[in-house]
XYZ file of N, CA and C in Angstrom:
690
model
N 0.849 -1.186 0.000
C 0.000 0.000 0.000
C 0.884 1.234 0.000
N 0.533 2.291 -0.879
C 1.846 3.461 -1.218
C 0.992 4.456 -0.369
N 1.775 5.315 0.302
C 1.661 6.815 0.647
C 0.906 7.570 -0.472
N -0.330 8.115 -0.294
C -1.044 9.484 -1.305
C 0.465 10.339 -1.518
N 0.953 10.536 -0.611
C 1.754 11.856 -0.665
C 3.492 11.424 -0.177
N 4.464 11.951 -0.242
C 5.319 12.163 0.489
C 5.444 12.457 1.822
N 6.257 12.177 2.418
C 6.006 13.228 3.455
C 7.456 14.053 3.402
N 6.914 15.474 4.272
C 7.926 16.850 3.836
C 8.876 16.018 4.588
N 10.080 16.902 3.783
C 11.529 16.912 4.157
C 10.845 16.984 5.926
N 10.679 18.397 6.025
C 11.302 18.271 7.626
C 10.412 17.767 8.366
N 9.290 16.904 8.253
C 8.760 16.238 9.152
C 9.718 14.835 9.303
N 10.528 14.610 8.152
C 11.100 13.402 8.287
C 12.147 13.350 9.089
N 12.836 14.800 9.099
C 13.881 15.038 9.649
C 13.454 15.572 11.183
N 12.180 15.381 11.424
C 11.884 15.486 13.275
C 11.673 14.283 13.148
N 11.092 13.002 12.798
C 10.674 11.759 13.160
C 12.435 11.421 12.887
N 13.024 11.839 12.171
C 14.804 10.943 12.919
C 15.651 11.150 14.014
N 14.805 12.963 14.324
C 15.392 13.195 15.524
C 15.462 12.853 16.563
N 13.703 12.733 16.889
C 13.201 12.086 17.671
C 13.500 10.441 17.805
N 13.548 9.822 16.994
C 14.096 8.147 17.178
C 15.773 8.588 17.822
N 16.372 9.288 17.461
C 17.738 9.037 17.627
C 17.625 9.474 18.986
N 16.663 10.070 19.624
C 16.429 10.768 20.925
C 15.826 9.383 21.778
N 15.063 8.986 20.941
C 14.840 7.883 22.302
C 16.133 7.343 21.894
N 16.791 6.683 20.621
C 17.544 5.590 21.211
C 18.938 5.351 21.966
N 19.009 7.254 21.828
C 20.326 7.472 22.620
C 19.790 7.670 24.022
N 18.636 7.458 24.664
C 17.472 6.736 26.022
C 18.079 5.381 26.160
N 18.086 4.868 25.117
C 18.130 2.923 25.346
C 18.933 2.444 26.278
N 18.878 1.794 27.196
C 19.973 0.760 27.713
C 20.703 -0.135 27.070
N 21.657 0.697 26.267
C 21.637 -0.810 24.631
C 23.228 -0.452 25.060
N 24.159 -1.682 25.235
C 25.672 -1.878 25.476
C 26.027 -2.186 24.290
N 26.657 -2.165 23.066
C 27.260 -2.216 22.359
C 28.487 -3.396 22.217
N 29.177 -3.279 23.388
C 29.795 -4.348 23.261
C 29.244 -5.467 23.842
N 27.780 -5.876 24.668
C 27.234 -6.756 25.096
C 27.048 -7.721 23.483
N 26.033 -6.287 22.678
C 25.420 -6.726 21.660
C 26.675 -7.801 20.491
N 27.401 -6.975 19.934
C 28.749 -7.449 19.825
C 29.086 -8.919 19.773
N 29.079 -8.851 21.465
C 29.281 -10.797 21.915
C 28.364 -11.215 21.354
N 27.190 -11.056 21.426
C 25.899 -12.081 21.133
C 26.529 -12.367 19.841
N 26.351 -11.408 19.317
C 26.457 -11.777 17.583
C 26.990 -12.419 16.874
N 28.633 -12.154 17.653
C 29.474 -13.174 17.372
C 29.327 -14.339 17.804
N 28.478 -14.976 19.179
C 28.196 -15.967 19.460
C 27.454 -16.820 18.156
N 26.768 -16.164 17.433
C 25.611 -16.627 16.630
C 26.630 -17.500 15.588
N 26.111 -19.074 15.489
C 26.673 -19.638 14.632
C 26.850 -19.483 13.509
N 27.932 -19.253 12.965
C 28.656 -19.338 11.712
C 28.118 -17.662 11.345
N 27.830 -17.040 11.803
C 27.029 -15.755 11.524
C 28.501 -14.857 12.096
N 28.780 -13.995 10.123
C 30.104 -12.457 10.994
C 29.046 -11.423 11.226
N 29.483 -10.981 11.383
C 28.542 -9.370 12.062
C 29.428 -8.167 11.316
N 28.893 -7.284 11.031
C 29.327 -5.677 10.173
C 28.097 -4.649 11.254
N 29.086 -3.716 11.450
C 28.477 -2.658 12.228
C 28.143 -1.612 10.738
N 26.907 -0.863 10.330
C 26.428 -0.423 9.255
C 27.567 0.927 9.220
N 28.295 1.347 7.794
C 29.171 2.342 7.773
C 28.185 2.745 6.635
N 27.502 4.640 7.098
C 27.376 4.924 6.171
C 28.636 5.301 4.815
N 29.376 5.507 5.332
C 30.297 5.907 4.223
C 31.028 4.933 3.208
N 30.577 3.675 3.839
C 30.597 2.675 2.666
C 29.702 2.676 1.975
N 28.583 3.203 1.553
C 27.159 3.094 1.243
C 27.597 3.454 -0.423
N 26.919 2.900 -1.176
C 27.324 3.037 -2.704
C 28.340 1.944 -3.029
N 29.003 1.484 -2.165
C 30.387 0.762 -2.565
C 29.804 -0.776 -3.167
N 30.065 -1.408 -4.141
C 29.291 -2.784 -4.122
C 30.003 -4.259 -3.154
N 29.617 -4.918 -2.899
C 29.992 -5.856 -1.952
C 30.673 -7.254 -2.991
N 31.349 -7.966 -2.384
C 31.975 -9.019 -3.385
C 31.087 -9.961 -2.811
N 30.924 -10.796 -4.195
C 29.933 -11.948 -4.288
C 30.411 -12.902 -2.608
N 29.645 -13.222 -2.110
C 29.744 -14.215 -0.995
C 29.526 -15.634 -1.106
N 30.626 -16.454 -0.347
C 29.895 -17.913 -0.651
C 28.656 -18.411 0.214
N 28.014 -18.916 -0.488
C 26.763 -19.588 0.508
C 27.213 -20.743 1.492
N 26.324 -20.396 2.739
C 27.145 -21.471 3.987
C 26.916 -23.127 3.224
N 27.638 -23.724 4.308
C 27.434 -24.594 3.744
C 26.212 -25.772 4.474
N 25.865 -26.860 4.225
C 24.700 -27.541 5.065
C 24.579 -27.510 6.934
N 26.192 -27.535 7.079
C 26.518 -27.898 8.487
C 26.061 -26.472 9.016
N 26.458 -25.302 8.364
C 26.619 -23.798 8.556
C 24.961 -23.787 9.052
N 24.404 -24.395 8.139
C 23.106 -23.797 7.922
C 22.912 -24.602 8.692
N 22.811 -25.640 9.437
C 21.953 -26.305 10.557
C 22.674 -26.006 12.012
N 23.400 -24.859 12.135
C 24.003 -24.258 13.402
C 22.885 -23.167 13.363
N 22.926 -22.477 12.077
C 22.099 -21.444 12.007
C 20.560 -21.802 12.488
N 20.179 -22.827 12.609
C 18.756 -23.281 12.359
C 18.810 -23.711 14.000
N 20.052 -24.431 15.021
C 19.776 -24.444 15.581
C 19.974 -23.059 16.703
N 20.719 -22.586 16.139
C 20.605 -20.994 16.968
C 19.667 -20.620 16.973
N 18.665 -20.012 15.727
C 17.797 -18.869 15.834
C 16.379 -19.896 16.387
N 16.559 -21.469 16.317
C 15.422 -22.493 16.168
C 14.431 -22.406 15.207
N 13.391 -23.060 15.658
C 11.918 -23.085 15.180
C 10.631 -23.306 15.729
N 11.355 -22.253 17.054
C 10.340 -21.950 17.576
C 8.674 -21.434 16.666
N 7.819 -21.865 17.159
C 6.423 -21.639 16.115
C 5.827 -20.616 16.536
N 5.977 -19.118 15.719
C 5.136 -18.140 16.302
C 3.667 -17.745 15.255
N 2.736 -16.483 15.925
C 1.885 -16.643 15.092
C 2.077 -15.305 14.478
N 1.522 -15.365 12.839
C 1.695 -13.977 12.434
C 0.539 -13.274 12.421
N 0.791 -11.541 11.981
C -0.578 -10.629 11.839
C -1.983 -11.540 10.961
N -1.851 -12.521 10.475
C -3.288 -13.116 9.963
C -3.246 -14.505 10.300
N -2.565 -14.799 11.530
C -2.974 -15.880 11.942
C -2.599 -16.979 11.700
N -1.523 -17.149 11.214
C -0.816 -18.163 10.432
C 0.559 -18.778 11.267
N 0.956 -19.871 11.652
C 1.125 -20.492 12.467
C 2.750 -20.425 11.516
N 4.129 -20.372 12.094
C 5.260 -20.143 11.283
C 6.519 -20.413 11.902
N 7.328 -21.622 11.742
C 8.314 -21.713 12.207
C 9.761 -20.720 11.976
N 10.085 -20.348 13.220
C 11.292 -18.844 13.122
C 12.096 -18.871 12.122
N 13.241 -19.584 11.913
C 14.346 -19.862 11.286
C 13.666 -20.702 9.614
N 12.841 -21.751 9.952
C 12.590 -22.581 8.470
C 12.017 -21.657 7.236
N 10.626 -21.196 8.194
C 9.762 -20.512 7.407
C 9.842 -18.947 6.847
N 10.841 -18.376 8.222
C 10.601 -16.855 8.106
C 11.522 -16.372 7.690
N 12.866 -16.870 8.295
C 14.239 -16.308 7.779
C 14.960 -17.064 6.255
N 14.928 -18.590 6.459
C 15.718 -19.083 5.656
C 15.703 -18.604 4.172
N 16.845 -18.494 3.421
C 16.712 -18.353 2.191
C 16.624 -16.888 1.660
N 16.511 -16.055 2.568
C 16.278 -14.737 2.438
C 16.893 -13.791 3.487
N 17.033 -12.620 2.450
C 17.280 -11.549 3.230
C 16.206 -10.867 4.002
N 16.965 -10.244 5.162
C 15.720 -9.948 5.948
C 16.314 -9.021 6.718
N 14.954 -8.274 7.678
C 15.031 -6.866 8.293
C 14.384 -7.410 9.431
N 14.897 -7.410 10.483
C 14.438 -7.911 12.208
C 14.637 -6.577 12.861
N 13.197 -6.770 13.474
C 13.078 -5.596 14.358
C 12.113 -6.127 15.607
N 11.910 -5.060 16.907
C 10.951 -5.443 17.949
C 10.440 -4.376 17.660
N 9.040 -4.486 18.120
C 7.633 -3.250 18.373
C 7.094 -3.989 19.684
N 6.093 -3.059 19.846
C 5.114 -3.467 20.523
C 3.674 -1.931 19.890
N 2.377 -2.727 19.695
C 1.430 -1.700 19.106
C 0.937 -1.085 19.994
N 0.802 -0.858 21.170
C 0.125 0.440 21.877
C 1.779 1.071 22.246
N 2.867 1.287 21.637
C 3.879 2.481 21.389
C 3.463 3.804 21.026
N 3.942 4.430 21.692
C 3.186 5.968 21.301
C 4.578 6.435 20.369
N 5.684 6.268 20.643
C 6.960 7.085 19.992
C 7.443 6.033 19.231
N 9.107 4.968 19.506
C 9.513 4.828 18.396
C 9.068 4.104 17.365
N 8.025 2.680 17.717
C 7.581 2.033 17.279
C 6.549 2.504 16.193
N 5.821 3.155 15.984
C 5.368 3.673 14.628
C 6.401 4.620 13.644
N 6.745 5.321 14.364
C 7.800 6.202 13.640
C 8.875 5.350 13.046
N 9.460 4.744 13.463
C 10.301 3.477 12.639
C 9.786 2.807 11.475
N 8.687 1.774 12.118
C 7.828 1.483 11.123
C 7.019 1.805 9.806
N 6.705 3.627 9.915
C 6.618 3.896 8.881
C 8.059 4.403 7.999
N 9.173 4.886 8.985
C 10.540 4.643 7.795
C 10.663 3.882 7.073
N 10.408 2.560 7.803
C 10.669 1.100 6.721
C 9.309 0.844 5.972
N 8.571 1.387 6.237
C 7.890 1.145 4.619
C 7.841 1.826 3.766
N 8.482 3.120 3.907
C 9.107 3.509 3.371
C 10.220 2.950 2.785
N 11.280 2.402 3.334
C 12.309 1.462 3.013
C 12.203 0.800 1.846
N 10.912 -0.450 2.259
C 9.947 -1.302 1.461
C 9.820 -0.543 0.436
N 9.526 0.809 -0.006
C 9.154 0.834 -1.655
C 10.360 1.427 -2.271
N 11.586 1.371 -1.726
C 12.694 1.829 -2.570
C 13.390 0.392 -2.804
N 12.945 -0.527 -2.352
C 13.431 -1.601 -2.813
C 12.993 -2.344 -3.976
N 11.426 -2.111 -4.151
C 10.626 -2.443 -5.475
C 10.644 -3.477 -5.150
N 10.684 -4.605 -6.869
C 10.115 -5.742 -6.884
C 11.064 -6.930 -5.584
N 11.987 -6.296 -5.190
C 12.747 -7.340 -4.185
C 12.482 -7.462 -2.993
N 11.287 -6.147 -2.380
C 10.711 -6.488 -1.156
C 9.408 -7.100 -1.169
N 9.320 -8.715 -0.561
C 8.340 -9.665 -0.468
C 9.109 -10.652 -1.354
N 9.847 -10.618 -1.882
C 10.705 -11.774 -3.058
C 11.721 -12.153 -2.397
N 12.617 -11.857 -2.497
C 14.081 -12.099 -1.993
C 14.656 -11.057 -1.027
N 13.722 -10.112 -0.549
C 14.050 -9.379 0.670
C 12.990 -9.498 1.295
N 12.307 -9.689 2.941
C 11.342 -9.400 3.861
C 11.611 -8.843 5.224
N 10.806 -8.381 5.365
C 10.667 -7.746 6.676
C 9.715 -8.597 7.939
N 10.024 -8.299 8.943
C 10.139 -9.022 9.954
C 10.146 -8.100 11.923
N 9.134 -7.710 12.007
C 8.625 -7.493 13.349
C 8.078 -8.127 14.152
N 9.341 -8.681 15.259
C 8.548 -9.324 16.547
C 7.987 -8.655 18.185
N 6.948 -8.809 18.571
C 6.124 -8.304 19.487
C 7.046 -8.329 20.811
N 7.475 -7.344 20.984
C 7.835 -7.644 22.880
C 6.763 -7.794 23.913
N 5.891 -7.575 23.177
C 4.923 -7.527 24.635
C 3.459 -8.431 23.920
N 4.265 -9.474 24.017
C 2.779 -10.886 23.366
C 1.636 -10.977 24.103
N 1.601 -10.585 24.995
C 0.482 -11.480 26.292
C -0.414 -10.009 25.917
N -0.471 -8.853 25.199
C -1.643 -8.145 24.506
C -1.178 -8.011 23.254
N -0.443 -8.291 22.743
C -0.055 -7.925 21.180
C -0.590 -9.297 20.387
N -2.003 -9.599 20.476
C -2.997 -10.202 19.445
C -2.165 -10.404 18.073
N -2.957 -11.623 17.194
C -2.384 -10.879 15.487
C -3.895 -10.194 15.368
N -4.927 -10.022 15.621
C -5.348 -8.991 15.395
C -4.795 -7.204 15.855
N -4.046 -7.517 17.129
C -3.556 -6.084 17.126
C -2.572 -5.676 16.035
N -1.679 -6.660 15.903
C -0.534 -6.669 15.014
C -0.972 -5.965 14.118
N -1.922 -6.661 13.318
C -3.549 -6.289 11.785
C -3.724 -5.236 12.121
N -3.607 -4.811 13.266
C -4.713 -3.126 13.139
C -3.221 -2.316 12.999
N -2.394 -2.830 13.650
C -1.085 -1.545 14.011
C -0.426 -1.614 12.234
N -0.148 -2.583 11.842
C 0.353 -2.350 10.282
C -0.411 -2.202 9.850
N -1.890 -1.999 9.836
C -2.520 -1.128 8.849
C -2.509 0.005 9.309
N -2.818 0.474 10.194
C -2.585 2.026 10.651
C -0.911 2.223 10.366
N -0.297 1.841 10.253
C 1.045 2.455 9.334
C 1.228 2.518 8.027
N 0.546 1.627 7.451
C 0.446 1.923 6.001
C 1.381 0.803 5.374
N 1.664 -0.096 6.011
C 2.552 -1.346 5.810
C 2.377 -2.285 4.649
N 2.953 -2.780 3.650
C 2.743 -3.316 2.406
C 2.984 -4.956 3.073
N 1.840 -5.123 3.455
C 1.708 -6.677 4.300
C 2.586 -8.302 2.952
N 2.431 -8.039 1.984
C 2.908 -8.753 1.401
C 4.659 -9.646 1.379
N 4.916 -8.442 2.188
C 6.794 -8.634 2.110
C 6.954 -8.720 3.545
N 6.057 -8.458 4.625
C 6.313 -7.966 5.880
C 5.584 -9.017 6.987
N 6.214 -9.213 7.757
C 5.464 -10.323 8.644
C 5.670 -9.899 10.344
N 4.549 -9.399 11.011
C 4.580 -9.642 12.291
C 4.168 -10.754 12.719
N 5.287 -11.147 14.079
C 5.246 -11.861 15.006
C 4.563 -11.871 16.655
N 3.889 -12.865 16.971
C 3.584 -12.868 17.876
C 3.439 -14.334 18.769
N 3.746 -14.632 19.875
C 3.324 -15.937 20.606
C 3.640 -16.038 21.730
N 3.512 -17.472 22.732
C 3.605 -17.437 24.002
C 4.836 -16.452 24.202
N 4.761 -16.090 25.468
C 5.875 -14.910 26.465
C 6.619 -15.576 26.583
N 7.205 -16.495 26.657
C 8.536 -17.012 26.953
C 9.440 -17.320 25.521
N 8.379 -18.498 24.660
C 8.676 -18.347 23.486
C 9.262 -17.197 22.748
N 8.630 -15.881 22.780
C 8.581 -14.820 22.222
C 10.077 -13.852 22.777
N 10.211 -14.093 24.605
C 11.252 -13.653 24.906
C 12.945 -14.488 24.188
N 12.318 -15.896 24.369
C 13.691 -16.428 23.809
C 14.186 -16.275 22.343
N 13.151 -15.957 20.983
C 13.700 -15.302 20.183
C 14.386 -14.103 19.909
N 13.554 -12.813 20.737
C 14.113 -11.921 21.532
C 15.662 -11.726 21.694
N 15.454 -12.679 22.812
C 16.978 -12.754 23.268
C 17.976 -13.410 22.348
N 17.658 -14.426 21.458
C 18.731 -14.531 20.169
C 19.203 -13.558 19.294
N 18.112 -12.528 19.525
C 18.578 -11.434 18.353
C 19.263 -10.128 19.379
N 19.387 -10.073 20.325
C 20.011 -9.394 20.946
C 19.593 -8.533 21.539
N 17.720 -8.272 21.470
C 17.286 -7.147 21.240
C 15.927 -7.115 22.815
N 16.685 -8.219 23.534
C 15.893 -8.221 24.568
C 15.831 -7.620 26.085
N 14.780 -7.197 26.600
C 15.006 -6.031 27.917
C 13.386 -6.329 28.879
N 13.831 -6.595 29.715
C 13.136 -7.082 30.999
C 11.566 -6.121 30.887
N 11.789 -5.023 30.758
C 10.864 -3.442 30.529
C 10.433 -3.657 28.983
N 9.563 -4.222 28.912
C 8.798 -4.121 27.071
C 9.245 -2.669 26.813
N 8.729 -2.033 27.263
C 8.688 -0.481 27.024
C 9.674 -0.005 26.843
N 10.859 -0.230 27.042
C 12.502 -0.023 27.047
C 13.310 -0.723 26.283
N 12.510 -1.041 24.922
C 13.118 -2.173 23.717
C 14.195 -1.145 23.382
N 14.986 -2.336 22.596
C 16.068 -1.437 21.672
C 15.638 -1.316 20.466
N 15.757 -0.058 19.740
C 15.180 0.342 18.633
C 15.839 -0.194 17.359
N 17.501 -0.936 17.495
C 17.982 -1.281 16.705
C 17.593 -2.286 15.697
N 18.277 -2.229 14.200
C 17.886 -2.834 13.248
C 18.003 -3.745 12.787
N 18.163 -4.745 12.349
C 19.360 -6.359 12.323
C 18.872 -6.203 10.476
N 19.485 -6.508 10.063
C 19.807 -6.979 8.796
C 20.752 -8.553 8.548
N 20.009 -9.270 7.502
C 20.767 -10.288 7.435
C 20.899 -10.659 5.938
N 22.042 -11.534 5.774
C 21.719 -12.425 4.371
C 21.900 -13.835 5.010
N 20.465 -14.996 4.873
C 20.585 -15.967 5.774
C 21.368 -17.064 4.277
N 21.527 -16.566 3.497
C 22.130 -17.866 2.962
C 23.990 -17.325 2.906
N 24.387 -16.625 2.906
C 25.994 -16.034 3.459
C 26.203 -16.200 4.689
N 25.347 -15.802 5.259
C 25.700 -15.693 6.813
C 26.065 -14.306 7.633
N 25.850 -13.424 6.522
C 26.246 -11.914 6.723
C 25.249 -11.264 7.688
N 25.697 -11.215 8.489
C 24.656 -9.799 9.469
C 25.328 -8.130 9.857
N 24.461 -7.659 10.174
C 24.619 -6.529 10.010
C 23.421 -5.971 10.962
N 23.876 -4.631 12.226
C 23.027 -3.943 12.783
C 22.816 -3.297 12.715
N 21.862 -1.748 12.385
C 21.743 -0.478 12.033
C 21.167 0.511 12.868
N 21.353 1.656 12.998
C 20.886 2.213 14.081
C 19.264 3.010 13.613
N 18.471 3.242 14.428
C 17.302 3.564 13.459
C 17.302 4.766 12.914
N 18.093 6.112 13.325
C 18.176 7.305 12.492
C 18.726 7.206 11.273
N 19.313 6.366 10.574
C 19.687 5.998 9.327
C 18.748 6.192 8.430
N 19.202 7.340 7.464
C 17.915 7.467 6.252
C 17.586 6.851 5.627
N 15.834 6.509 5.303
C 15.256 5.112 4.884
C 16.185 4.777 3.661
N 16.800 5.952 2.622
C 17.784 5.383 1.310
C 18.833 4.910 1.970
N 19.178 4.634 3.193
C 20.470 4.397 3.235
C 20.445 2.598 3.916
N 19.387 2.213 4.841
C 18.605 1.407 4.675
C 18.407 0.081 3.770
N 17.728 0.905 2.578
C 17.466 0.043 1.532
C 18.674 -0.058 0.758
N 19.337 0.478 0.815
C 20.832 0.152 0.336
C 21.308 -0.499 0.491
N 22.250 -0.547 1.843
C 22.382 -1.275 2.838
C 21.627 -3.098 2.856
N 20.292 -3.500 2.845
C 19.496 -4.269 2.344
C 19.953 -4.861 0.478
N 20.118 -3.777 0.059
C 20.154 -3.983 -1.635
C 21.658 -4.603 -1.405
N 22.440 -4.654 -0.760
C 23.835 -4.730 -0.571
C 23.893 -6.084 -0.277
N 23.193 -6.278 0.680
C 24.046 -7.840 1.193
C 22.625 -8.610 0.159
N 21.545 -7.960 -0.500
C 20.823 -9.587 -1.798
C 22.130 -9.663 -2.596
N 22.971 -8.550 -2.897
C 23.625 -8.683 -3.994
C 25.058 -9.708 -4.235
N 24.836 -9.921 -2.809
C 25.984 -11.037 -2.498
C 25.273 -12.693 -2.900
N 24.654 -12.692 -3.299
C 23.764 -14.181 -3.483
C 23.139 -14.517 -2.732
């Protein structure tokens, strides 16, 4: 679903201010995050440089079977449910094979959680025919025990979200915390999520974290960067 309109330069440039305002709020350690990542099997990690941005990336080899069943047992398959109800194993169904954009929300957020969300769908249409194909997006609920997939349904439609490429998550609280906590992005306080971005290529093994004031072109770049590795 496209935007009627643009939105002005400088409203965009208060909705980045404001994100970079809560997330310099966050309790987010850097070098905690760091460890995790590197913990993550067979998975390198790249901290996002805009000033590499434009540069093209060299073709990557694809992991190999063993790679990929470290990967499968890291992130698991655990079974969550999405915005229409559809029952989806983490790692088989949602990640494998594709590039992807991991993030946390929760829908009664008054600040970063919509404001993000509509960046990246924004994001979503500078990518064209590769978001829902070989790129998707990917929001999981910190706060499951009210985040319904009907709430999910109401909160990406009230953002204007192109549901086709994009999948919220939701399921039991523990379940939901332990994916959470694989991606690094977990905090005792729902309300006190980290706003950060994860980017991946699950058949390289390439990850990558982004901070959310990053302009949505820089983003989809960034994204356009690691499909282009295979």
């Amino acid at each position: 679903m496209l935007f009627n309109k643009k939105p002005h330069k400088k409203n965009m440039n208060l909705m980045d201010g404001l994100m970079l305002k809560h997330f310099a709020k966050l309790k987010f350690s850097l070098l905690t995050m760091a460890a995790l990542l590197v913990s993550m099997p067979v998975i390198s990690t790249a901290t996002a440089n805009p000033g590499l941005m434009g540069k093209s990336l060299t073709k990557a080899k694809p992991i190999t079977d063993s790679q990929k069943q470290k990967a499968k047992n890291y992130f698991t398959d655990t079974v969550l449910t999405t915005q229409s109800g559809e029952k989806l194993r983490f790692y088989s169904d949602v990640l494998d094979g594709h590039v992807v954009m991991l993030n946390v929300i929760y829908t009664s957020c008054q600040g970063a959680c919509p404001m993000l969300t509509q960046k990246l769908s924004e994001v979503s249409k500078q990518l064209g025919d590769q978001f829902g194909n070989n790129i998707r997006f990917v929001s999981v609920s910190n706060d499951p025990e009210r985040d319904t997939p009907e709430a999910l349904a109401k909160f990406a439609a009230k953002q204007n979200v192109n549901m086709a490429g994009w999948t919220f998550l939701t399921g039991p609280k523990d379940e939901v915390d332990g994916i959470i906590t694989k991606l690094g992005l977990y905090t005792s306080n729902f309300q006190e999520h980290k706003s950060t971005i994860l980017i991946g290529n699950t058949r390289t093994g390439h990850w990558k974290k982004l901070q959310p004031n990053l302009p949505h072109q820089g983003i989809a770049l960034q994204l356009q960067e690691l499909a282009a590795e295979g």
